[in-house]
Amino acid sequence: MDLMKISSVEFAGAAAQPGGYPKLPHPEIAFAGRSNVGKSSLINRLLDRQIARTSSTPGRTRQVNFFVVNNTLTFVDLPGYGYAQVSKQERGQWQKLIEEYLTHSRNLRGVVIIVDIRRGLEEEEEALCDFLSHHQRPFLLVATKCDKLKRAQVEQQRKTLTAQLDGHPLLLFSAQDGSGKEELWNELLAVIAHKPSSSHAHA
Ligand code: GTP
Ligand code: MG
């Protein structure tokens, strides 16, 4: 059963500069993770359409992209971090853009941190979790590309990641075969139903 019926998705704008966000009224869910991990593919799978641009080479998403779903909520596709091929200056700009969005968005209700099931959590993911905790932003972890591993290996990785996460929720996903989609939608709808507690957000 599909819990979320997608009747419309609109690209609502992109921000290349901190603060240059479209003014949208809906609660937002942001998708963060290292470059090429599969953020845009995961969004497309959740929305049943190819609306976010994907690529086999890292660094595809270079702006903060906003997609309004069913006129009720907004998905925010973030540029990836940790991509070594772009200049240090550009990486710094992306980081500023991502951090500014994550700290200041007034509508942001939760962040999905996406990791590759084969890599798990590394230094950057730990830093992002700490950053979001510090700013009192709810987040959940999704390990994607599960189709790349055998079932037993997925289970092994799930255990390893769960131990690292200290009770934080972890979901398994594959944009290729769609596994984990319903479970993730359930989590997202629960997050959206929850009223934000952040009084510090001002943008
Ligand atoms: P940037 O925008 O560059 O940071 O990348 P991204 O995180 O948005 O990744 P994107 O969705 O563009 O996917 C990167 C590559 O991984 C593409 O070649 C996708 O087809 C592939 N990919 C994404 N998700 C999956 C998955 O679940 N399974 C498999 N097998 N491949 C995937
Ligand atoms: Mg992308």
PDB file of C-alpha atoms and ligand atoms in Angstrom:
ATOM      1  CA  MET A   1       0.000   0.000   0.000  1.00  0.00           C
ATOM      2  CA  ASP A   2       1.279   3.428  -0.851  1.00  0.00           C
ATOM      3  CA  LEU A   3       0.700   5.750   2.063  1.00  0.00           C
ATOM      4  CA  MET A   4       1.594   8.923   0.269  1.00  0.00           C
ATOM      5  CA  LYS A   5      -0.231   9.558  -2.946  1.00  0.00           C
ATOM      6  CA  ILE A   6       1.744  12.054  -4.975  1.00  0.00           C
ATOM      7  CA  SER A   7      -0.647  14.176  -6.972  1.00  0.00           C
ATOM      8  CA  SER A   8       1.674  17.068  -7.755  1.00  0.00           C
ATOM      9  CA  VAL A   9       5.321  18.037  -7.529  1.00  0.00           C
ATOM     10  CA  GLU A  10       6.553  21.465  -8.509  1.00  0.00           C
ATOM     11  CA  PHE A  11      10.073  22.744  -8.741  1.00  0.00           C
ATOM     12  CA  ALA A  12       9.790  25.889  -6.640  1.00  0.00           C
ATOM     13  CA  GLY A  13      13.208  27.418  -7.078  1.00  0.00           C
ATOM     14  CA  ALA A  14      16.867  27.094  -6.219  1.00  0.00           C
ATOM     15  CA  ALA A  15      19.272  29.071  -4.081  1.00  0.00           C
ATOM     16  CA  ALA A  16      22.893  29.512  -5.053  1.00  0.00           C
ATOM     17  CA  GLN A  17      23.581  32.052  -2.314  1.00  0.00           C
ATOM     18  CA  PRO A  18      22.958  31.832   1.414  1.00  0.00           C
ATOM     19  CA  GLY A  19      19.625  33.470   2.088  1.00  0.00           C
ATOM     20  CA  GLY A  20      18.455  33.350  -1.532  1.00  0.00           C
ATOM     21  CA  TYR A  21      15.615  30.958  -0.799  1.00  0.00           C
ATOM     22  CA  PRO A  22      12.168  31.030  -2.351  1.00  0.00           C
ATOM     23  CA  LYS A  23       9.486  32.095   0.117  1.00  0.00           C
ATOM     24  CA  LEU A  24       7.410  28.973   0.641  1.00  0.00           C
ATOM     25  CA  PRO A  25       4.757  28.362   3.279  1.00  0.00           C
ATOM     26  CA  HIS A  26       5.045  24.599   3.781  1.00  0.00           C
ATOM     27  CA  PRO A  27       6.993  22.463   6.236  1.00  0.00           C
ATOM     28  CA  GLU A  28      10.335  21.379   4.811  1.00  0.00           C
ATOM     29  CA  ILE A  29      12.315  18.159   4.850  1.00  0.00           C
ATOM     30  CA  ALA A  30      15.940  18.470   3.725  1.00  0.00           C
ATOM     31  CA  PHE A  31      18.116  15.731   2.266  1.00  0.00           C
ATOM     32  CA  ALA A  32      21.816  15.895   3.061  1.00  0.00           C
ATOM     33  CA  GLY A  33      24.776  13.639   2.424  1.00  0.00           C
ATOM     34  CA  ARG A  34      28.104  13.341   0.708  1.00  0.00           C
ATOM     35  CA  SER A  35      28.376  13.963  -2.973  1.00  0.00           C
ATOM     36  CA  ASN A  36      27.080  11.178  -5.238  1.00  0.00           C
ATOM     37  CA  VAL A  37      25.561   9.243  -2.332  1.00  0.00           C
ATOM     38  CA  GLY A  38      22.140   9.271  -3.987  1.00  0.00           C
ATOM     39  CA  LYS A  39      20.219  12.198  -2.455  1.00  0.00           C
ATOM     40  CA  SER A  40      18.517  13.286  -5.653  1.00  0.00           C
ATOM     41  CA  SER A  41      17.765   9.685  -6.652  1.00  0.00           C
ATOM     42  CA  LEU A  42      16.151   9.056  -3.264  1.00  0.00           C
ATOM     43  CA  ILE A  43      13.977  12.150  -3.676  1.00  0.00           C
ATOM     44  CA  ASN A  44      12.933  11.013  -7.144  1.00  0.00           C
ATOM     45  CA  ARG A  45      12.021   7.574  -5.838  1.00  0.00           C
ATOM     46  CA  LEU A  46       9.948   9.050  -3.005  1.00  0.00           C
ATOM     47  CA  LEU A  47       8.146  11.289  -5.460  1.00  0.00           C
ATOM     48  CA  ASP A  48       7.723   8.687  -8.218  1.00  0.00           C
ATOM     49  CA  ARG A  49       9.251  10.957 -10.839  1.00  0.00           C
ATOM     50  CA  GLN A  50      12.550  12.155 -12.220  1.00  0.00           C
ATOM     51  CA  ILE A  51      12.375  15.714 -11.009  1.00  0.00           C
ATOM     52  CA  ALA A  52      15.670  16.160  -9.144  1.00  0.00           C
ATOM     53  CA  ARG A  53      18.722  15.993 -11.403  1.00  0.00           C
ATOM     54  CA  THR A  54      20.972  13.001 -10.861  1.00  0.00           C
ATOM     55  CA  SER A  55      24.311  11.995 -12.314  1.00  0.00           C
ATOM     56  CA  SER A  56      26.861   9.225 -12.085  1.00  0.00           C
ATOM     57  CA  THR A  57      29.536  11.860 -11.495  1.00  0.00           C
ATOM     58  CA  PRO A  58      29.660  13.706  -8.156  1.00  0.00           C
ATOM     59  CA  GLY A  59      28.773  17.363  -7.833  1.00  0.00           C
ATOM     60  CA  ARG A  60      25.523  17.275  -9.783  1.00  0.00           C
ATOM     61  CA  THR A  61      23.430  19.295  -7.327  1.00  0.00           C
ATOM     62  CA  ARG A  62      25.120  22.660  -6.829  1.00  0.00           C
ATOM     63  CA  GLN A  63      22.295  24.698  -5.377  1.00  0.00           C
ATOM     64  CA  VAL A  64      19.670  24.267  -2.710  1.00  0.00           C
ATOM     65  CA  ASN A  65      16.669  23.032  -4.700  1.00  0.00           C
ATOM     66  CA  PHE A  66      13.075  23.242  -3.504  1.00  0.00           C
ATOM     67  CA  PHE A  67      10.289  20.896  -4.580  1.00  0.00           C
ATOM     68  CA  VAL A  68       6.735  21.442  -3.395  1.00  0.00           C
ATOM     69  CA  VAL A  69       4.838  18.180  -2.968  1.00  0.00           C
ATOM     70  CA  ASN A  70       1.025  18.035  -3.132  1.00  0.00           C
ATOM     71  CA  ASN A  71       0.967  21.736  -2.269  1.00  0.00           C
ATOM     72  CA  THR A  72       1.537  20.720   1.353  1.00  0.00           C
ATOM     73  CA  LEU A  73       5.215  20.089   1.996  1.00  0.00           C
ATOM     74  CA  THR A  74       8.589  20.964   0.552  1.00  0.00           C
ATOM     75  CA  PHE A  75      11.507  18.662  -0.162  1.00  0.00           C
ATOM     76  CA  VAL A  76      14.891  20.379  -0.136  1.00  0.00           C
ATOM     77  CA  ASP A  77      17.659  18.784  -2.192  1.00  0.00           C
ATOM     78  CA  LEU A  78      21.046  19.942  -0.923  1.00  0.00           C
ATOM     79  CA  PRO A  79      24.410  19.911  -2.679  1.00  0.00           C
ATOM     80  CA  GLY A  80      26.679  17.095  -1.547  1.00  0.00           C
ATOM     81  CA  TYR A  81      29.628  17.588   0.744  1.00  0.00           C
ATOM     82  CA  GLY A  82      33.062  15.979   0.628  1.00  0.00           C
ATOM     83  CA  TYR A  83      33.516  16.221  -3.121  1.00  0.00           C
ATOM     84  CA  ALA A  84      37.255  16.586  -3.662  1.00  0.00           C
ATOM     85  CA  GLN A  85      37.119  17.509  -7.339  1.00  0.00           C
ATOM     86  CA  VAL A  86      35.816  21.049  -6.881  1.00  0.00           C
ATOM     87  CA  SER A  87      38.031  23.907  -5.734  1.00  0.00           C
ATOM     88  CA  LYS A  88      38.514  24.534  -2.057  1.00  0.00           C
ATOM     89  CA  GLN A  89      36.802  27.870  -2.473  1.00  0.00           C
ATOM     90  CA  GLU A  90      33.739  26.360  -4.111  1.00  0.00           C
ATOM     91  CA  ARG A  91      33.538  23.640  -1.467  1.00  0.00           C
ATOM     92  CA  GLY A  92      33.629  26.320   1.201  1.00  0.00           C
ATOM     93  CA  GLN A  93      30.783  28.144  -0.527  1.00  0.00           C
ATOM     94  CA  TRP A  94      28.664  25.000  -0.710  1.00  0.00           C
ATOM     95  CA  GLN A  95      29.301  24.294   2.938  1.00  0.00           C
ATOM     96  CA  LYS A  96      28.278  27.820   3.869  1.00  0.00           C
ATOM     97  CA  LEU A  97      25.157  27.498   1.739  1.00  0.00           C
ATOM     98  CA  ILE A  98      24.188  24.182   3.357  1.00  0.00           C
ATOM     99  CA  GLU A  99      24.936  25.323   6.900  1.00  0.00           C
ATOM    100  CA  GLU A 100      23.115  28.587   6.451  1.00  0.00           C
ATOM    101  CA  TYR A 101      20.042  26.797   5.187  1.00  0.00           C
ATOM    102  CA  LEU A 102      20.132  24.208   7.981  1.00  0.00           C
ATOM    103  CA  THR A 103      20.512  26.795  10.722  1.00  0.00           C
ATOM    104  CA  HIS A 104      18.118  29.463   9.479  1.00  0.00           C
ATOM    105  CA  SER A 105      15.232  27.870   7.624  1.00  0.00           C
ATOM    106  CA  ARG A 106      12.048  28.648   9.493  1.00  0.00           C
ATOM    107  CA  ASN A 107      10.094  25.826   7.872  1.00  0.00           C
ATOM    108  CA  LEU A 108      12.644  23.052   8.269  1.00  0.00           C
ATOM    109  CA  ARG A 109      11.146  20.211  10.300  1.00  0.00           C
ATOM    110  CA  GLY A 110      13.695  17.492   9.796  1.00  0.00           C
ATOM    111  CA  VAL A 111      16.823  16.427   7.951  1.00  0.00           C
ATOM    112  CA  VAL A 112      17.404  13.108   6.267  1.00  0.00           C
ATOM    113  CA  ILE A 113      21.109  12.266   6.379  1.00  0.00           C
ATOM    114  CA  ILE A 114      21.865   9.844   3.608  1.00  0.00           C
ATOM    115  CA  VAL A 115      24.805   7.461   3.730  1.00  0.00           C
ATOM    116  CA  ASP A 116      25.966   4.731   1.388  1.00  0.00           C
ATOM    117  CA  ILE A 117      25.245   1.390   3.088  1.00  0.00           C
ATOM    118  CA  ARG A 118      28.729   0.248   2.001  1.00  0.00           C
ATOM    119  CA  ARG A 119      30.505   3.197   3.616  1.00  0.00           C
ATOM    120  CA  GLY A 120      28.388   3.992   6.623  1.00  0.00           C
ATOM    121  CA  LEU A 121      29.150   6.920   8.890  1.00  0.00           C
ATOM    122  CA  GLU A 122      32.436   8.683   8.469  1.00  0.00           C
ATOM    123  CA  GLU A 123      33.884  11.847   9.946  1.00  0.00           C
ATOM    124  CA  GLU A 124      31.694  14.168   7.877  1.00  0.00           C
ATOM    125  CA  GLU A 125      28.493  12.382   8.864  1.00  0.00           C
ATOM    126  CA  GLU A 126      29.455  12.489  12.542  1.00  0.00           C
ATOM    127  CA  ALA A 127      30.130  16.210  12.158  1.00  0.00           C
ATOM    128  CA  LEU A 128      26.764  16.749  10.476  1.00  0.00           C
ATOM    129  CA  CYS A 129      24.934  14.848  13.231  1.00  0.00           C
ATOM    130  CA  ASP A 130      26.703  16.965  15.857  1.00  0.00           C
ATOM    131  CA  PHE A 131      25.915  20.142  13.937  1.00  0.00           C
ATOM    132  CA  LEU A 132      22.206  19.282  13.705  1.00  0.00           C
ATOM    133  CA  SER A 133      22.019  18.224  17.359  1.00  0.00           C
ATOM    134  CA  HIS A 134      23.660  21.476  18.349  1.00  0.00           C
ATOM    135  CA  HIS A 135      21.062  23.428  16.369  1.00  0.00           C
ATOM    136  CA  GLN A 136      18.236  21.258  17.692  1.00  0.00           C
ATOM    137  CA  ARG A 137      17.277  20.022  14.258  1.00  0.00           C
ATOM    138  CA  PRO A 138      15.654  16.582  14.222  1.00  0.00           C
ATOM    139  CA  PHE A 139      17.340  14.163  11.844  1.00  0.00           C
ATOM    140  CA  LEU A 140      17.232  10.567  10.787  1.00  0.00           C
ATOM    141  CA  LEU A 141      19.737   8.394   8.996  1.00  0.00           C
ATOM    142  CA  VAL A 142      19.010   6.575   5.774  1.00  0.00           C
ATOM    143  CA  ALA A 143      21.466   4.043   4.385  1.00  0.00           C
ATOM    144  CA  THR A 144      20.888   3.862   0.652  1.00  0.00           C
ATOM    145  CA  LYS A 145      22.133   1.742  -2.283  1.00  0.00           C
ATOM    146  CA  CYS A 146      21.189  -1.394  -0.335  1.00  0.00           C
ATOM    147  CA  ASP A 147      20.685  -3.155  -3.675  1.00  0.00           C
ATOM    148  CA  LYS A 148      24.487  -3.078  -4.041  1.00  0.00           C
ATOM    149  CA  LEU A 149      24.974  -5.572  -1.193  1.00  0.00           C
ATOM    150  CA  LYS A 150      23.780  -9.078  -0.470  1.00  0.00           C
ATOM    151  CA  ARG A 151      21.101  -9.385   2.174  1.00  0.00           C
ATOM    152  CA  ALA A 152      23.493 -10.749   4.819  1.00  0.00           C
ATOM    153  CA  GLN A 153      25.935  -7.898   4.198  1.00  0.00           C
ATOM    154  CA  VAL A 154      23.133  -5.358   4.513  1.00  0.00           C
ATOM    155  CA  GLU A 155      22.192  -6.884   7.847  1.00  0.00           C
ATOM    156  CA  GLN A 156      25.813  -6.762   9.020  1.00  0.00           C
ATOM    157  CA  GLN A 157      26.125  -3.097   8.041  1.00  0.00           C
ATOM    158  CA  ARG A 158      22.807  -2.276   9.663  1.00  0.00           C
ATOM    159  CA  LYS A 159      24.104  -3.641  12.952  1.00  0.00           C
ATOM    160  CA  THR A 160      27.347  -1.706  12.692  1.00  0.00           C
ATOM    161  CA  LEU A 161      25.535   1.534  11.880  1.00  0.00           C
ATOM    162  CA  THR A 162      22.910   1.082  14.562  1.00  0.00           C
ATOM    163  CA  ALA A 163      25.658   0.634  17.160  1.00  0.00           C
ATOM    164  CA  GLN A 164      27.273   3.878  15.975  1.00  0.00           C
ATOM    165  CA  LEU A 165      24.010   5.783  16.103  1.00  0.00           C
ATOM    166  CA  ASP A 166      23.277   5.657  19.773  1.00  0.00           C
ATOM    167  CA  GLY A 167      19.559   5.042  19.443  1.00  0.00           C
ATOM    168  CA  HIS A 168      18.984   7.385  16.523  1.00  0.00           C
ATOM    169  CA  PRO A 169      16.650   5.943  13.879  1.00  0.00           C
ATOM    170  CA  LEU A 170      18.183   4.229  10.857  1.00  0.00           C
ATOM    171  CA  LEU A 171      16.287   3.244   7.749  1.00  0.00           C
ATOM    172  CA  LEU A 172      17.443   1.145   4.816  1.00  0.00           C
ATOM    173  CA  PHE A 173      16.694   2.247   1.278  1.00  0.00           C
ATOM    174  CA  SER A 174      17.341   1.619  -2.381  1.00  0.00           C
ATOM    175  CA  ALA A 175      16.488   4.158  -5.041  1.00  0.00           C
ATOM    176  CA  GLN A 176      17.045   1.434  -7.600  1.00  0.00           C
ATOM    177  CA  ASP A 177      14.470  -1.089  -6.425  1.00  0.00           C
ATOM    178  CA  GLY A 178      12.390   1.175  -4.155  1.00  0.00           C
ATOM    179  CA  SER A 179      12.899  -0.821  -0.981  1.00  0.00           C
ATOM    180  CA  GLY A 180      12.391   1.176   2.211  1.00  0.00           C
ATOM    181  CA  LYS A 181      10.209   3.749   0.503  1.00  0.00           C
ATOM    182  CA  GLU A 182       7.056   3.238   2.541  1.00  0.00           C
ATOM    183  CA  GLU A 183       8.926   3.133   5.801  1.00  0.00           C
ATOM    184  CA  LEU A 184      10.711   6.381   4.977  1.00  0.00           C
ATOM    185  CA  TRP A 185       7.461   8.093   3.981  1.00  0.00           C
ATOM    186  CA  ASN A 186       5.978   7.019   7.313  1.00  0.00           C
ATOM    187  CA  GLU A 187       8.877   8.592   9.172  1.00  0.00           C
ATOM    188  CA  LEU A 188       8.684  11.790   7.140  1.00  0.00           C
ATOM    189  CA  LEU A 189       4.957  12.167   7.686  1.00  0.00           C
ATOM    190  CA  ALA A 190       5.492  11.672  11.422  1.00  0.00           C
ATOM    191  CA  VAL A 191       8.196  14.335  11.425  1.00  0.00           C
ATOM    192  CA  ILE A 192       5.956  16.755   9.545  1.00  0.00           C
ATOM    193  CA  ALA A 193       3.030  16.120  11.888  1.00  0.00           C
ATOM    194  CA  HIS A 194       5.277  17.043  14.789  1.00  0.00           C
ATOM    195  CA  LYS A 195       5.287  20.769  15.606  1.00  0.00           C
ATOM    196  CA  PRO A 196       8.721  22.403  15.452  1.00  0.00           C
ATOM    197  CA  SER A 197      10.292  23.177  18.818  1.00  0.00           C
ATOM    198  CA  SER A 198      12.933  25.551  17.460  1.00  0.00           C
ATOM    199  CA  SER A 199      12.420  29.114  18.558  1.00  0.00           C
ATOM    200  CA  HIS A 200      15.850  30.185  17.326  1.00  0.00           C
ATOM    201  CA  ALA A 201      15.085  29.959  13.608  1.00  0.00           C
ATOM    202  CA  HIS A 202      14.415  33.327  12.050  1.00  0.00           C
ATOM    203  CA  ALA A 203      14.615  33.180   8.267  1.00  0.00           C
TER     204      ALA A 203
HETATM  205  P1  GTP B   1      25.238  15.087  -5.918  1.00  0.00           P
HETATM  206  O1  GTP B   1      24.065  15.925  -6.271  1.00  0.00           O
HETATM  207  O2  GTP B   1      26.300  15.101  -6.978  1.00  0.00           O
HETATM  208  O3  GTP B   1      25.777  15.373  -4.563  1.00  0.00           O
HETATM  209  O4  GTP B   1      24.778  13.520  -5.902  1.00  0.00           O
HETATM  210  P2  GTP B   1      23.477  12.855  -5.252  1.00  0.00           P
HETATM  211  O5  GTP B   1      23.765  12.518  -3.833  1.00  0.00           O
HETATM  212  O6  GTP B   1      22.270  13.680  -5.516  1.00  0.00           O
HETATM  213  O7  GTP B   1      23.438  11.474  -6.046  1.00  0.00           O
HETATM  214  P3  GTP B   1      22.540  11.079  -7.306  1.00  0.00           P
HETATM  215  O8  GTP B   1      21.141  10.872  -6.882  1.00  0.00           O
HETATM  216  O9  GTP B   1      22.811  11.999  -8.421  1.00  0.00           O
HETATM  217  O10 GTP B   1      23.112   9.612  -7.616  1.00  0.00           O
HETATM  218  C1  GTP B   1      24.479   9.376  -7.832  1.00  0.00           C
HETATM  219  C2  GTP B   1      24.672   8.058  -8.580  1.00  0.00           C
HETATM  220  O11 GTP B   1      24.303   6.970  -7.724  1.00  0.00           O
HETATM  221  C3  GTP B   1      23.813   7.931  -9.832  1.00  0.00           C
HETATM  222  O12 GTP B   1      24.558   7.236 -10.802  1.00  0.00           O
HETATM  223  C4  GTP B   1      22.637   7.071  -9.361  1.00  0.00           C
HETATM  224  O13 GTP B   1      22.046   6.318 -10.377  1.00  0.00           O
HETATM  225  C5  GTP B   1      23.296   6.166  -8.343  1.00  0.00           C
HETATM  226  N1  GTP B   1      22.355   5.729  -7.298  1.00  0.00           N
HETATM  227  C6  GTP B   1      21.641   6.522  -6.470  1.00  0.00           C
HETATM  228  N2  GTP B   1      20.898   5.795  -5.614  1.00  0.00           N
HETATM  229  C7  GTP B   1      21.133   4.494  -5.910  1.00  0.00           C
HETATM  230  C8  GTP B   1      20.663   3.244  -5.378  1.00  0.00           C
HETATM  231  O14 GTP B   1      19.854   3.160  -4.424  1.00  0.00           O
HETATM  232  N3  GTP B   1      21.149   2.092  -5.941  1.00  0.00           N
HETATM  233  C9  GTP B   1      22.055   2.127  -6.946  1.00  0.00           C
HETATM  234  N4  GTP B   1      22.495   0.960  -7.418  1.00  0.00           N
HETATM  235  N5  GTP B   1      22.521   3.269  -7.492  1.00  0.00           N
HETATM  236  C10 GTP B   1      22.067   4.439  -6.984  1.00  0.00           C
HETATM  237 MG    MG B   2      22.061  15.568  -6.182  1.00  0.00          MG
END
